[in-house]
mmCIF file of C-alpha atoms in Angstrom:
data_model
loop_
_atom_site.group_PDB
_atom_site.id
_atom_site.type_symbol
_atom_site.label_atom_id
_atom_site.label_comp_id
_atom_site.label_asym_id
_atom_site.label_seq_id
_atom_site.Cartn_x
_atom_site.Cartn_y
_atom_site.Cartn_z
ATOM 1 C CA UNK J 52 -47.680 48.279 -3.993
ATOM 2 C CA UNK J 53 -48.016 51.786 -4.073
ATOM 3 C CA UNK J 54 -50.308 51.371 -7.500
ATOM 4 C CA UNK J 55 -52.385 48.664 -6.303
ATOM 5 C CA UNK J 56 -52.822 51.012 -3.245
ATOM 6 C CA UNK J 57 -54.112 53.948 -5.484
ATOM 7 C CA UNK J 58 -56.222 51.410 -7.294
ATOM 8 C CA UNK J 59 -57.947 50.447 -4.477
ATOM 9 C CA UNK J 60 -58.372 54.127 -3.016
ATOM 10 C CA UNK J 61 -60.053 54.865 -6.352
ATOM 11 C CA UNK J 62 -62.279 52.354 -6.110
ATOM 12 C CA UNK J 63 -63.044 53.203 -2.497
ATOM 13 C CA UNK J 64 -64.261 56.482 -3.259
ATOM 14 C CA UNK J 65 -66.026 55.899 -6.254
ATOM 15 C CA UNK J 66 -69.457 55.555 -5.358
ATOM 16 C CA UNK J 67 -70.798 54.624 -8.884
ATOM 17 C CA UNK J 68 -69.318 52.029 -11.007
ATOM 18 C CA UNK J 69 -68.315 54.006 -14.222
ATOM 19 C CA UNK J 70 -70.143 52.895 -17.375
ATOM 20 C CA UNK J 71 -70.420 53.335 -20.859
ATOM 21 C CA UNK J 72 -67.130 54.311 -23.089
ATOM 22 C CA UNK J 73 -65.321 55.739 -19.776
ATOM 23 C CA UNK J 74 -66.259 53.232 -17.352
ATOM 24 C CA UNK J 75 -65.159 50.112 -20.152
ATOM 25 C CA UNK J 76 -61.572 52.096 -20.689
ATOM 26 C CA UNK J 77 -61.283 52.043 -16.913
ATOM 27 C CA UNK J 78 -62.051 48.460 -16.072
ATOM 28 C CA UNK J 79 -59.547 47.670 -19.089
ATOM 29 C CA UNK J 80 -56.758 49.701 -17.075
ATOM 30 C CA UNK J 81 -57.178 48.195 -13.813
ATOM 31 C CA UNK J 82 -56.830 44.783 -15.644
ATOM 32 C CA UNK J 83 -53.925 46.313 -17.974
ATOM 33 C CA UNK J 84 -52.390 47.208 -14.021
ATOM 34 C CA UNK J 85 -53.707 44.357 -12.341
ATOM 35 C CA UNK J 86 -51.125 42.299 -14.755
ATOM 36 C CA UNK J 87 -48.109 43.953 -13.314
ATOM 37 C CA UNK J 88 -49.206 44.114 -10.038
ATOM 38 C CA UNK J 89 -49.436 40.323 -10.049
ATOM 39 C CA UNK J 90 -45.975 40.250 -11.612
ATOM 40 C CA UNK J 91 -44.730 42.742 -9.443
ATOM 41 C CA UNK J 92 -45.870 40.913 -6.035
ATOM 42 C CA UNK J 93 -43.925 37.589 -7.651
ATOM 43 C CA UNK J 94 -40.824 39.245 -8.287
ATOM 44 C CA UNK J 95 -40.709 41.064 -4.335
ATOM 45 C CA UNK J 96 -41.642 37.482 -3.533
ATOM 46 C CA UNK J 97 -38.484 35.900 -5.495
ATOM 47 C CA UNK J 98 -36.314 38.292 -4.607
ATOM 48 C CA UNK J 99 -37.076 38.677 -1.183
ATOM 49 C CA UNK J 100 -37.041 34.471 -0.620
ATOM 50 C CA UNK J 101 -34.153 33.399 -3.469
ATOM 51 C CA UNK J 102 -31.763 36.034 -3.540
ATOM 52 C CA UNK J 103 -30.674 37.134 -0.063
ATOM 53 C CA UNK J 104 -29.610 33.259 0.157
ATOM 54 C CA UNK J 105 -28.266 32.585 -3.413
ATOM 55 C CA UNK J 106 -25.952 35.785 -3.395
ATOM 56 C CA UNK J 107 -24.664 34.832 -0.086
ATOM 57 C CA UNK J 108 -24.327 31.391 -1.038
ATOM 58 C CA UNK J 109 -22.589 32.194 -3.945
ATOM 59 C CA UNK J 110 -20.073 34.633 -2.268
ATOM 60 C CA UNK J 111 -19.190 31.261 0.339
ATOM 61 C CA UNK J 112 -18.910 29.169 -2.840
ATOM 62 C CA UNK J 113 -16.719 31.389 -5.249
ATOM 63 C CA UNK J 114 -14.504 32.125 -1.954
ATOM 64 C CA UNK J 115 -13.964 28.591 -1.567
ATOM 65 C CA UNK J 116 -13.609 27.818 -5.291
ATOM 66 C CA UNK J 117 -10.298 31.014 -4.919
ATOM 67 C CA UNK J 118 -9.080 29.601 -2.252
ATOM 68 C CA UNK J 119 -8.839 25.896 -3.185
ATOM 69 C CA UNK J 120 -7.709 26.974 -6.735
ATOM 70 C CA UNK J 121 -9.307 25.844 -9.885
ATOM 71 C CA UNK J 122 -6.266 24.453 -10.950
ATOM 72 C CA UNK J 123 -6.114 21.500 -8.291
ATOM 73 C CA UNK J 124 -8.253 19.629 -10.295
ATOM 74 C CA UNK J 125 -6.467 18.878 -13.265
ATOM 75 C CA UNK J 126 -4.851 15.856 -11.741
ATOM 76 C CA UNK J 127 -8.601 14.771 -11.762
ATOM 77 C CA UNK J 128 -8.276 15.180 -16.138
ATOM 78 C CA UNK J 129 -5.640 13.097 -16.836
ATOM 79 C CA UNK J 130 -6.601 10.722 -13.879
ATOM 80 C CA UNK J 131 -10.193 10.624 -16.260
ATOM 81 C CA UNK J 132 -8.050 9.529 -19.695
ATOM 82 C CA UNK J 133 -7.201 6.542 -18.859
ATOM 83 C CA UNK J 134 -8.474 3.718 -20.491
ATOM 84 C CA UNK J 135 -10.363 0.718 -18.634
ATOM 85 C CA UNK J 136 -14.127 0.428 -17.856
ATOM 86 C CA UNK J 137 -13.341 1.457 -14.321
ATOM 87 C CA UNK J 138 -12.416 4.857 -15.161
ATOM 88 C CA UNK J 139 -15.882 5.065 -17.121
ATOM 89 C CA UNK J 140 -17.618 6.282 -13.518
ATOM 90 C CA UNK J 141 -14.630 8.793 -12.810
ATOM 91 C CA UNK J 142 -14.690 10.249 -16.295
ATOM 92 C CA UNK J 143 -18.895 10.540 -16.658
ATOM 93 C CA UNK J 144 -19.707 11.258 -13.375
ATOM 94 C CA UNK J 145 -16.537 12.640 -11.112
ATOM 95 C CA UNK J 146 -15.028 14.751 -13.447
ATOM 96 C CA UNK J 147 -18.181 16.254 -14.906
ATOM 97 C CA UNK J 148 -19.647 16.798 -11.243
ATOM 98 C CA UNK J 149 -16.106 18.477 -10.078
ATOM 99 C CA UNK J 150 -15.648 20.602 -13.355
ATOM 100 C CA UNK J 151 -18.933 22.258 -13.124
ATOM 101 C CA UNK J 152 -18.356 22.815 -9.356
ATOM 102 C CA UNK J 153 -15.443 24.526 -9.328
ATOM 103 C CA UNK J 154 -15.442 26.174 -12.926
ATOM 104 C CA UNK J 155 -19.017 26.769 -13.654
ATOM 105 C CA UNK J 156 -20.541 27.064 -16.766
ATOM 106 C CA UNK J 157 -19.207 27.701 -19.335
ATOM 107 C CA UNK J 158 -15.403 27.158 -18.461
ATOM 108 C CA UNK J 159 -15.891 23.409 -16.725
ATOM 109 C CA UNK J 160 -15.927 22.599 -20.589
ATOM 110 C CA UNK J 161 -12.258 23.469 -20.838
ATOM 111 C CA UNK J 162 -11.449 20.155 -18.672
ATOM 112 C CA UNK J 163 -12.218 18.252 -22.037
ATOM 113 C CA UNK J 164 -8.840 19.158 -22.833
ATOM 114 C CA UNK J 165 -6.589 16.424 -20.965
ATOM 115 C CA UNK J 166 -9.044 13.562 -22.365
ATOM 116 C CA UNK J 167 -7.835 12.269 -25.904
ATOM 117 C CA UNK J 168 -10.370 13.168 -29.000
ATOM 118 C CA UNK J 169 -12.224 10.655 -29.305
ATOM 119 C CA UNK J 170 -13.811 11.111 -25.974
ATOM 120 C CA UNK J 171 -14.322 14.737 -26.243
ATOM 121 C CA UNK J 172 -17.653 14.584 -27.523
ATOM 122 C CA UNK J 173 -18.672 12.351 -24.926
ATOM 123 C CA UNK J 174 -17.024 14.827 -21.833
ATOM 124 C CA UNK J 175 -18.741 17.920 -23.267
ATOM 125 C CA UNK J 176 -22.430 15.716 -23.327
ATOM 126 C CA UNK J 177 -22.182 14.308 -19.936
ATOM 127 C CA UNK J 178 -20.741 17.562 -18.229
ATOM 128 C CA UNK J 179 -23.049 20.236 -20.266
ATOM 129 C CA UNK J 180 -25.890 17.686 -19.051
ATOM 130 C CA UNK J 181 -25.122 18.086 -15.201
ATOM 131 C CA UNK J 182 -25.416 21.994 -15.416
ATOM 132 C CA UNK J 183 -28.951 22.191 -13.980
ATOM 133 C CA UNK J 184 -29.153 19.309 -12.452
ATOM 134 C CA UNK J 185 -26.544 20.473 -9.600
ATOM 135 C CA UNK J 186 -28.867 23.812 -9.514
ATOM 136 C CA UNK J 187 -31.108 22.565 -6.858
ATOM 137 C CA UNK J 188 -28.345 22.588 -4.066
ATOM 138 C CA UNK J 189 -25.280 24.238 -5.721
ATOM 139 C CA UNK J 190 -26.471 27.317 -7.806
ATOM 140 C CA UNK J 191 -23.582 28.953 -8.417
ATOM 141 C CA UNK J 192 -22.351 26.500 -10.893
ATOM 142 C CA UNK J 193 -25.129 28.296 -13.532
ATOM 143 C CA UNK J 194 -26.896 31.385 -11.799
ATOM 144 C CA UNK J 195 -27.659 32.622 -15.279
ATOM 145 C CA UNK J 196 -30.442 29.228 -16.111
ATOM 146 C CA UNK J 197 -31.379 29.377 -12.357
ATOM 147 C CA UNK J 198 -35.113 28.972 -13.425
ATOM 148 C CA UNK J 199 -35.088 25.854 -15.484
ATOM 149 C CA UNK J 200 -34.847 24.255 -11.614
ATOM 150 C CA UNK J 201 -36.979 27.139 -9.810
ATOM 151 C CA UNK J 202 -39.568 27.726 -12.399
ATOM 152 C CA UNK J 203 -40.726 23.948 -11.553
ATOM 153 C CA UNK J 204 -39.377 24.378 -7.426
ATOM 154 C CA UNK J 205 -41.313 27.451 -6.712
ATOM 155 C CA UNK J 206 -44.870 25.221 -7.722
ATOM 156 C CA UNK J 207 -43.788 22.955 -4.919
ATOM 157 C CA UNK J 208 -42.916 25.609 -2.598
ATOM 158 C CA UNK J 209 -46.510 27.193 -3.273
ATOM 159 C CA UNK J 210 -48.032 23.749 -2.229
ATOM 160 C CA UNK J 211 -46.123 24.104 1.193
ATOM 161 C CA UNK J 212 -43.391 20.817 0.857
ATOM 162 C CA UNK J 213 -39.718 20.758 1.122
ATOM 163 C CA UNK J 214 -37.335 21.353 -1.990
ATOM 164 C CA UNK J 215 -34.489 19.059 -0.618
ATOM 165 C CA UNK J 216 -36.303 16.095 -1.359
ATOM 166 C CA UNK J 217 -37.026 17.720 -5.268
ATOM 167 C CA UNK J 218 -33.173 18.902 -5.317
ATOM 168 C CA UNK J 219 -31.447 15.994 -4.063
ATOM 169 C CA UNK J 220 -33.467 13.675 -6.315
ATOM 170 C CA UNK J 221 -32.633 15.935 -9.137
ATOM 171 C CA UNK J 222 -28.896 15.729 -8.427
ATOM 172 C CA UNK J 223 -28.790 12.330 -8.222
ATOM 173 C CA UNK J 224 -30.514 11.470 -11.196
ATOM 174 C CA UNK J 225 -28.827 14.073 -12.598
ATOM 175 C CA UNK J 226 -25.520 11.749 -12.433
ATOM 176 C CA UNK J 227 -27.307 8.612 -13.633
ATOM 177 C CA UNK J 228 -28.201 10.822 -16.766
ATOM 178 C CA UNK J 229 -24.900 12.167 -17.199
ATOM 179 C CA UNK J 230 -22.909 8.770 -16.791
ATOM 180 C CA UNK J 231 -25.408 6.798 -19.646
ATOM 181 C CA UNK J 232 -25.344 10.029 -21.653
ATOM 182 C CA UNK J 233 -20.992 9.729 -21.786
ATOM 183 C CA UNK J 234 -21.227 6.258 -22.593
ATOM 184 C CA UNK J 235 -23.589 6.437 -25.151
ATOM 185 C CA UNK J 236 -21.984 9.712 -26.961
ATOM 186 C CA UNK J 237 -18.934 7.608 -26.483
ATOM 187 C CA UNK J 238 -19.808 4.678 -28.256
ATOM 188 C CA UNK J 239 -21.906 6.727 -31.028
ATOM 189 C CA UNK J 240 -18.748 9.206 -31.633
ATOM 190 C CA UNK J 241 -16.132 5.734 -31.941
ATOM 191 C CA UNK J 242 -18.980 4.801 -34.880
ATOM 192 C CA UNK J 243 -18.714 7.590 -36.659
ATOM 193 C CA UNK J 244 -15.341 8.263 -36.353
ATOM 194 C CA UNK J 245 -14.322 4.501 -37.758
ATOM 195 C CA UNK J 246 -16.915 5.300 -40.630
ATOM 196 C CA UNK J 247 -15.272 8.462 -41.449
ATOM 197 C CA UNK J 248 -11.816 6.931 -41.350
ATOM 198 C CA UNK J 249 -13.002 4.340 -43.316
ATOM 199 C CA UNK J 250 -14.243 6.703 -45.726
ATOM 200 C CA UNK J 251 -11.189 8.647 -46.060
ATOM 201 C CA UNK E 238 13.867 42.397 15.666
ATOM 202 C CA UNK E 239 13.642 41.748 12.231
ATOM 203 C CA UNK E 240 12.298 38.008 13.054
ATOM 204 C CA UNK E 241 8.911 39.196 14.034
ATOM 205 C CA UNK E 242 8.888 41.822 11.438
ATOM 206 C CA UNK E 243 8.553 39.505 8.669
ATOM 207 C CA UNK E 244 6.311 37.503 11.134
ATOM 208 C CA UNK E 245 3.955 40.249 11.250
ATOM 209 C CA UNK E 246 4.055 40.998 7.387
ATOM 210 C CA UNK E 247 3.492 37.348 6.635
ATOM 211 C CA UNK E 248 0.318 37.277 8.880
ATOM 212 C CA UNK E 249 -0.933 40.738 7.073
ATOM 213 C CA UNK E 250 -0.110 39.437 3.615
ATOM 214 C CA UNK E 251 -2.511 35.964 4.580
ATOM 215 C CA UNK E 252 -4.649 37.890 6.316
ATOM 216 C CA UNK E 253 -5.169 40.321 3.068
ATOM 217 C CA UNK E 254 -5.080 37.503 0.918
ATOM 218 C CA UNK E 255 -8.324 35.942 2.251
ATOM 219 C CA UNK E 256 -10.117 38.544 3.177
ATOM 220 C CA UNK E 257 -9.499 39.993 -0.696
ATOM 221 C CA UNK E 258 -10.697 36.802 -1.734
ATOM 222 C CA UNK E 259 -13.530 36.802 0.242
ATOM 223 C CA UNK E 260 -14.377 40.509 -1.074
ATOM 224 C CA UNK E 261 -13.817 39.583 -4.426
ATOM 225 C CA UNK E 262 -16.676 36.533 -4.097
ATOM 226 C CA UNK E 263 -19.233 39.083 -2.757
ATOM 227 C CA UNK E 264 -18.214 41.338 -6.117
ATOM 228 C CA UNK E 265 -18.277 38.656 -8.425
ATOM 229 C CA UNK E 266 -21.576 37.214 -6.413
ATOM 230 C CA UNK E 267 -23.472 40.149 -7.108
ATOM 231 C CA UNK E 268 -22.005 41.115 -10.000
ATOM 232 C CA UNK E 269 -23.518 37.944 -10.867
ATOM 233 C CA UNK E 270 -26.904 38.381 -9.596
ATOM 234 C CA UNK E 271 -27.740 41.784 -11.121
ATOM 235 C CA UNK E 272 -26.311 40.749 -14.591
ATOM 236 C CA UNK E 273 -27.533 37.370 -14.865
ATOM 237 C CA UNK E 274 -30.566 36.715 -12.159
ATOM 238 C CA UNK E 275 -32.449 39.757 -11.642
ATOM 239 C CA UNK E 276 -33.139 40.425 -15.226
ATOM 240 C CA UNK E 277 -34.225 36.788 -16.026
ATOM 241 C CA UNK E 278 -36.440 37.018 -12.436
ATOM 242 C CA UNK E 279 -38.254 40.161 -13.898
ATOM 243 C CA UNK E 280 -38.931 38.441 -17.391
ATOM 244 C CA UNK E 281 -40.276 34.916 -15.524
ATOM 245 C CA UNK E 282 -42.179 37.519 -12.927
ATOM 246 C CA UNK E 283 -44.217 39.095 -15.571
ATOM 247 C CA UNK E 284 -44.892 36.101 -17.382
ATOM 248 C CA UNK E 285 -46.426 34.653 -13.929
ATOM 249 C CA UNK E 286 -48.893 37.276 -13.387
ATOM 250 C CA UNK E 287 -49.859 37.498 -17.315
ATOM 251 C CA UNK E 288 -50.267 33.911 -16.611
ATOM 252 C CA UNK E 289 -52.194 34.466 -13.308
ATOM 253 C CA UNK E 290 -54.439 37.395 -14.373
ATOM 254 C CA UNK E 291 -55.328 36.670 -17.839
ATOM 255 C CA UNK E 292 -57.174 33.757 -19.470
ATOM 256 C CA UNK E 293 -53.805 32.535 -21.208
ATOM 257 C CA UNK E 294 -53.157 30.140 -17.931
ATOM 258 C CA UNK E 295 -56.268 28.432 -18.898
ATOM 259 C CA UNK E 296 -54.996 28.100 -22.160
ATOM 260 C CA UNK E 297 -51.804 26.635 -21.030
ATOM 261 C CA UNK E 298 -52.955 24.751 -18.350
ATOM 262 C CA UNK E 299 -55.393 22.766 -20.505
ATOM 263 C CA UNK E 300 -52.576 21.957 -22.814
ATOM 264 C CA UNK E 301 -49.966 21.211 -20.136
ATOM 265 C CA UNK E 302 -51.906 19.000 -17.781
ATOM 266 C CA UNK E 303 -52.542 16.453 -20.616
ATOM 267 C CA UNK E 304 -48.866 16.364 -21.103
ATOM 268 C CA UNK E 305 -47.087 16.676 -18.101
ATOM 269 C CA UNK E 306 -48.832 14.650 -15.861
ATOM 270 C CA UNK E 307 -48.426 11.620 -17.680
ATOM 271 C CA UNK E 308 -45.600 9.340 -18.553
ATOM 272 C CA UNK E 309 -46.493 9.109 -22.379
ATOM 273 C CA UNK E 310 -47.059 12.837 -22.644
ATOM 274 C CA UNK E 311 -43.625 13.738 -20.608
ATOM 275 C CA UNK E 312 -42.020 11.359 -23.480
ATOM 276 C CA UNK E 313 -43.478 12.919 -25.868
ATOM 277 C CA UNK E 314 -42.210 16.401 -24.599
ATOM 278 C CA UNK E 315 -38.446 14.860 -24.418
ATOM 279 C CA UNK E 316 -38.789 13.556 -28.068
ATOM 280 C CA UNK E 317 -39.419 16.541 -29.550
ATOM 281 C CA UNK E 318 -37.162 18.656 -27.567
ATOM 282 C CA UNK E 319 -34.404 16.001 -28.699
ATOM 283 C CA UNK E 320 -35.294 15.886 -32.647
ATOM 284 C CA UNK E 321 -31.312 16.826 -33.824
ATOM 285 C CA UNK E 322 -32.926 19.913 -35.917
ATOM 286 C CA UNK E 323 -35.309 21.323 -33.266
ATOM 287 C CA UNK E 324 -32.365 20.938 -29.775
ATOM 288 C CA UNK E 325 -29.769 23.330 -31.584
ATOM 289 C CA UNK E 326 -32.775 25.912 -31.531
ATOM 290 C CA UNK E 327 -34.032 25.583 -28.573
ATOM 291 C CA UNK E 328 -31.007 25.279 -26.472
ATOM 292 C CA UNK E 329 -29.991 28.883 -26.498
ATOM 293 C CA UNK E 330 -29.549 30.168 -23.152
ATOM 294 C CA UNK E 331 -31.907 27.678 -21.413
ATOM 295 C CA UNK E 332 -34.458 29.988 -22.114
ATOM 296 C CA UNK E 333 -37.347 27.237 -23.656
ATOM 297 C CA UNK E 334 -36.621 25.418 -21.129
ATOM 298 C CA UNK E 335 -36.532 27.854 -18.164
ATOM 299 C CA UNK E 336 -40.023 29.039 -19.399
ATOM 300 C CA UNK E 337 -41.875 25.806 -19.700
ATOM 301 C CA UNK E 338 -40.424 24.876 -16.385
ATOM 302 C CA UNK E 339 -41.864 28.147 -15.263
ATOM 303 C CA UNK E 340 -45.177 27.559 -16.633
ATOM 304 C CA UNK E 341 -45.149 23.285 -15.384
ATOM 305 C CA UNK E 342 -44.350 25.157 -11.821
ATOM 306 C CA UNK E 343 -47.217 27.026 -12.193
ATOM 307 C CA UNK E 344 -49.222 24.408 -12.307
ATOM 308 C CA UNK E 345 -47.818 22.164 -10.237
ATOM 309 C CA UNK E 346 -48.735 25.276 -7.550
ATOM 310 C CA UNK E 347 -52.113 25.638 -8.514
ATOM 311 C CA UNK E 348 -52.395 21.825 -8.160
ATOM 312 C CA UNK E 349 -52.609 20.891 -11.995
ATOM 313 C CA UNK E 350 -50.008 18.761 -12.213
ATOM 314 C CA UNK E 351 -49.342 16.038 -9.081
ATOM 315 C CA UNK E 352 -46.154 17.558 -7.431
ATOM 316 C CA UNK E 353 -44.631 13.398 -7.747
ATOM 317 C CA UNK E 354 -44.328 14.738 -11.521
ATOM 318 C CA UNK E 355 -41.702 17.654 -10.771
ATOM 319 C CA UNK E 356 -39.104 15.160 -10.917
ATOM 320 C CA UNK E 357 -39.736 13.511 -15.033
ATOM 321 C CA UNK E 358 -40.876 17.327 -15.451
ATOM 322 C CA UNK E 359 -37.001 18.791 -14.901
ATOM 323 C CA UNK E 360 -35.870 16.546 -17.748
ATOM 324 C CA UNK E 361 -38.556 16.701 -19.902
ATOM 325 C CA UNK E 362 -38.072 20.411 -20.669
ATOM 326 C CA UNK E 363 -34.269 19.614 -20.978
ATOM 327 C CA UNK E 364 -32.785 16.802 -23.562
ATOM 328 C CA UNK E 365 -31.819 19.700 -25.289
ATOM 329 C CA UNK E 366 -29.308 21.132 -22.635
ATOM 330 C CA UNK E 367 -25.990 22.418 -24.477
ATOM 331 C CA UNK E 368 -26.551 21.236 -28.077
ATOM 332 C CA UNK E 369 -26.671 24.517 -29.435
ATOM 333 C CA UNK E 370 -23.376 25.407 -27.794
ATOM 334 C CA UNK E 371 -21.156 22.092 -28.837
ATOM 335 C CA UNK E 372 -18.481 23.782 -31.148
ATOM 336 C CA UNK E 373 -17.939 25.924 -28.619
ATOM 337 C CA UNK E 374 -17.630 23.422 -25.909
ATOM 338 C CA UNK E 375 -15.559 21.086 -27.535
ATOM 339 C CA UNK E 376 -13.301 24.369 -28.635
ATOM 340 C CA UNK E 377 -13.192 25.046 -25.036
ATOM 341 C CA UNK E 378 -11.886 21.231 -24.603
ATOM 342 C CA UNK E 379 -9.483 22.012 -27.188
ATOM 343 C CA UNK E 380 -10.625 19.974 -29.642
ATOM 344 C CA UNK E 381 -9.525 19.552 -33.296
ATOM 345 C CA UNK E 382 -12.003 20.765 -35.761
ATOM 346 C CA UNK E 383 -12.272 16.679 -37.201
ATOM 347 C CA UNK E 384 -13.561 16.136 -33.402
ATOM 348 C CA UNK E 385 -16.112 19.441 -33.816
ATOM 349 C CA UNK E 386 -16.933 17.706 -37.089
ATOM 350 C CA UNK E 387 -17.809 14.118 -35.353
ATOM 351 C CA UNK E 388 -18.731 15.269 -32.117
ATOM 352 C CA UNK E 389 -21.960 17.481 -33.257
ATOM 353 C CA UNK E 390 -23.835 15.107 -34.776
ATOM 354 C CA UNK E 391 -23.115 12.300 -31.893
ATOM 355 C CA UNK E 392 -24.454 14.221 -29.310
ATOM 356 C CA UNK E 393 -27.187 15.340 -30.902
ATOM 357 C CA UNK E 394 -28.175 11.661 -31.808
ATOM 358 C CA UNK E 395 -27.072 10.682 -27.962
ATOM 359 C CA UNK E 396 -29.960 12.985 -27.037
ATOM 360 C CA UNK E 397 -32.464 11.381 -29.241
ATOM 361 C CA UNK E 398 -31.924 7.909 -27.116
ATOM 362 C CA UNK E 399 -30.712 9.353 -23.486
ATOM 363 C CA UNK E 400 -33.142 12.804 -23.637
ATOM 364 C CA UNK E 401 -36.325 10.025 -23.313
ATOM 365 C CA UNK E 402 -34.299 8.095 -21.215
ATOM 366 C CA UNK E 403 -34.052 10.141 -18.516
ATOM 367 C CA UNK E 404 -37.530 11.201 -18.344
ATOM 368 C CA UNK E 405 -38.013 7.015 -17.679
ATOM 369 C CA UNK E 406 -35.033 7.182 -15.376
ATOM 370 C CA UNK E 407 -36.603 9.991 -13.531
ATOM 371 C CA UNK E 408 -40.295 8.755 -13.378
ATOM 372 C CA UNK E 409 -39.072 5.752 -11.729
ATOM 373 C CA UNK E 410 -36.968 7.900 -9.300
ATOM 374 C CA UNK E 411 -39.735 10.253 -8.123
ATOM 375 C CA UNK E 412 -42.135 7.209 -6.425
ATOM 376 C CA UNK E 413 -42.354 8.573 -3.258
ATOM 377 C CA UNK E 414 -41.863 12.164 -3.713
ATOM 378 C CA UNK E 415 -44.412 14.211 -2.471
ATOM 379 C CA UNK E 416 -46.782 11.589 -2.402
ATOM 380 C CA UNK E 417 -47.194 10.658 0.827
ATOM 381 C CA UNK E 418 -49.149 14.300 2.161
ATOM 382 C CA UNK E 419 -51.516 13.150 -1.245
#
């Protein structure tokens, strides 16, 4: 602000436009600033608007995550092994959705270990797939690849609507995604995996 | 006596124990936010006002509005972010990703892009999501290196069928978003 102020006071006083060499090197460094100052106005903008909320809804979240304990949910693992298409949903969709809750990116990974191999692959697709989607209303599950879901939000919020429309949508497509992307890592890893048995 | 000493020590140890907790979240919150937010919020803010100021948004915009306001041309975007040699490369970080969604929000502010298209938009940008970091999640998982082996190439090949998938998925999700202040 303070540059864009000077700027301005410059070109108050000025009474002639410069010209000539002088006056084309000074137009090209109030365009060189005017960059900045554009990029410095969005990032008081996203800071003042995002992060006041995010870091205090992250604080609320991680408490909660402590005080629940991590660990509570590996009943929810070997629950997700068993075999039967009705444990499909609960595997693709419930685990994924609980891992990256309450372990975040990367470590929600690290629930692939109760499932048996063969469904690894599968785990690791559906629950690496559900990392942004859950942005829009949980973001501390991946504050790091906040923007893949703001970059698109903030155009919306310039046009004046609501995000919750944008950010439950997201979510819940976001588990349709994830549920067809387990099954069909499932049954492309069993494939493979008799081919390479075969082969050996 | 010695009743409602350990009383009182039992209340100071829960009370200590959530209130450490709760201090701890702040820490790791903001620990969080200047490490990991901030930085990338500078990077995205610059790129918005060279985008804003300069002539490359005109550029962009011309390329992204016949793309990402169609069905065909959001396809087309998930294909080739799901081609098995081109998602290990541009998964790193969500950083591809984060950017074009950056640059599609851009335009969907500026009116470019109808806002209904936000929705196919977020996975569009993203049928490469985690497939540069599989070893490592399927090491996290524990898995056996014959698992690593199989499981690389099967996801990547998943994403080649579910990475357009979703985009459809999504389309037929957004009807109704945003469209009725159109």
């Amino acid at each position: 602000m303070a540059l864009s102020g000077m700027v301005a006071y410059a070109a108050a006083v000025t009474v002639d436009k410069p010209t000539g060499f002088i006056g084309a090197l000074a137009t090209a460094a109030e365009d060189f600033i005017a960059v900045f100052n554009k990029g410095g106005s969005v990032l008081l903008s996203l800071m003042g608007g995002i992060l006041p909320t995010l870091i205090v809804l992250l604080t609320a979240v991680n408490a909660l995550v402590r005080l629940i304990g991590a660990e509570k949910i590996e009943n929810l693992g070997t629950i997700a092994a068993r075999p039967g298409i009705r444990y499909y949903p609960v595997r693709y969709m419930l685990l994924p959705f609980v891992s990256v809750f309450m372990l975040t990116n990367p470590m929600a990974y690290t629930m692939g270990r109760f499932l048996p191999e063969r469904l690894k692959p599968a785990f690791y697709d559906s629950a690496v797939s559900f990392v942004h989607p859950i942005l829009g209303i949980f973001p501390h599950a991946n504050p790091g690849e906040l923007f893949v879901y703001l970059g698109i939000a903030a155009g919306i919020q310039q046009l004046g609507y609501g995000l919750g429309d944008l950010a439950v949508r997201y979510l819940l497509v976001g588990l349709v995604v994830i549920f067809i992307r387990g099954i069909v890592t499932e049954a492309i890893t069993a494939k493979m995996m008799s081919r390479a048995a075969k082969a050996a | 006596m010695d009743g409602l000493t350990a009383l009182v020590v039992k209340i100071g140890r829960a009370v200590g124990g959530v209130v450490g907790t709760l201090y701890q979240a702040g820490r790791d919150s903001v620990d969080t936010v200047i490490r990991n937010v901030i930085p990338f919020m500078a990077f995205i803010s610059f790129i918005i006002g060279l985008i804003l100021t300069t002539g490359i948004g005109d550029v962009i915009a011309k390329a992204l509005k016949g793309s990402a306001s169609s069905l065909p041309g959001l396809l087309l975007i998930s294909i080739v972010c799901a081609i098995p040699i081109l998602s290990p490369l541009l998964g790193p970080g969500a950083v591809i990703a984060q950017i074009v969604g950056t640059l599609i929000g851009v335009e969907i502010g500026k009116g470019n892009i109808p806002a209904q298209y936000s929705l196919p938009a977020l996975f569009a940008i993203n049928p490469q999501v985690g497939c540069d970091f599989i070893p490592v999640g399927l090491a996290l998982g524990e898995a056996e290196p014959e698992t690593v082996e199989i499981g690389v190439p099967a996801v990547l090949f998943s994403r080649v069928i579910t990475g357009p998938l979703s985009v459809v998925i999504a389309y037929f999700a957004s009807f109704g978003l945003y469209s009725a202040s159109k």
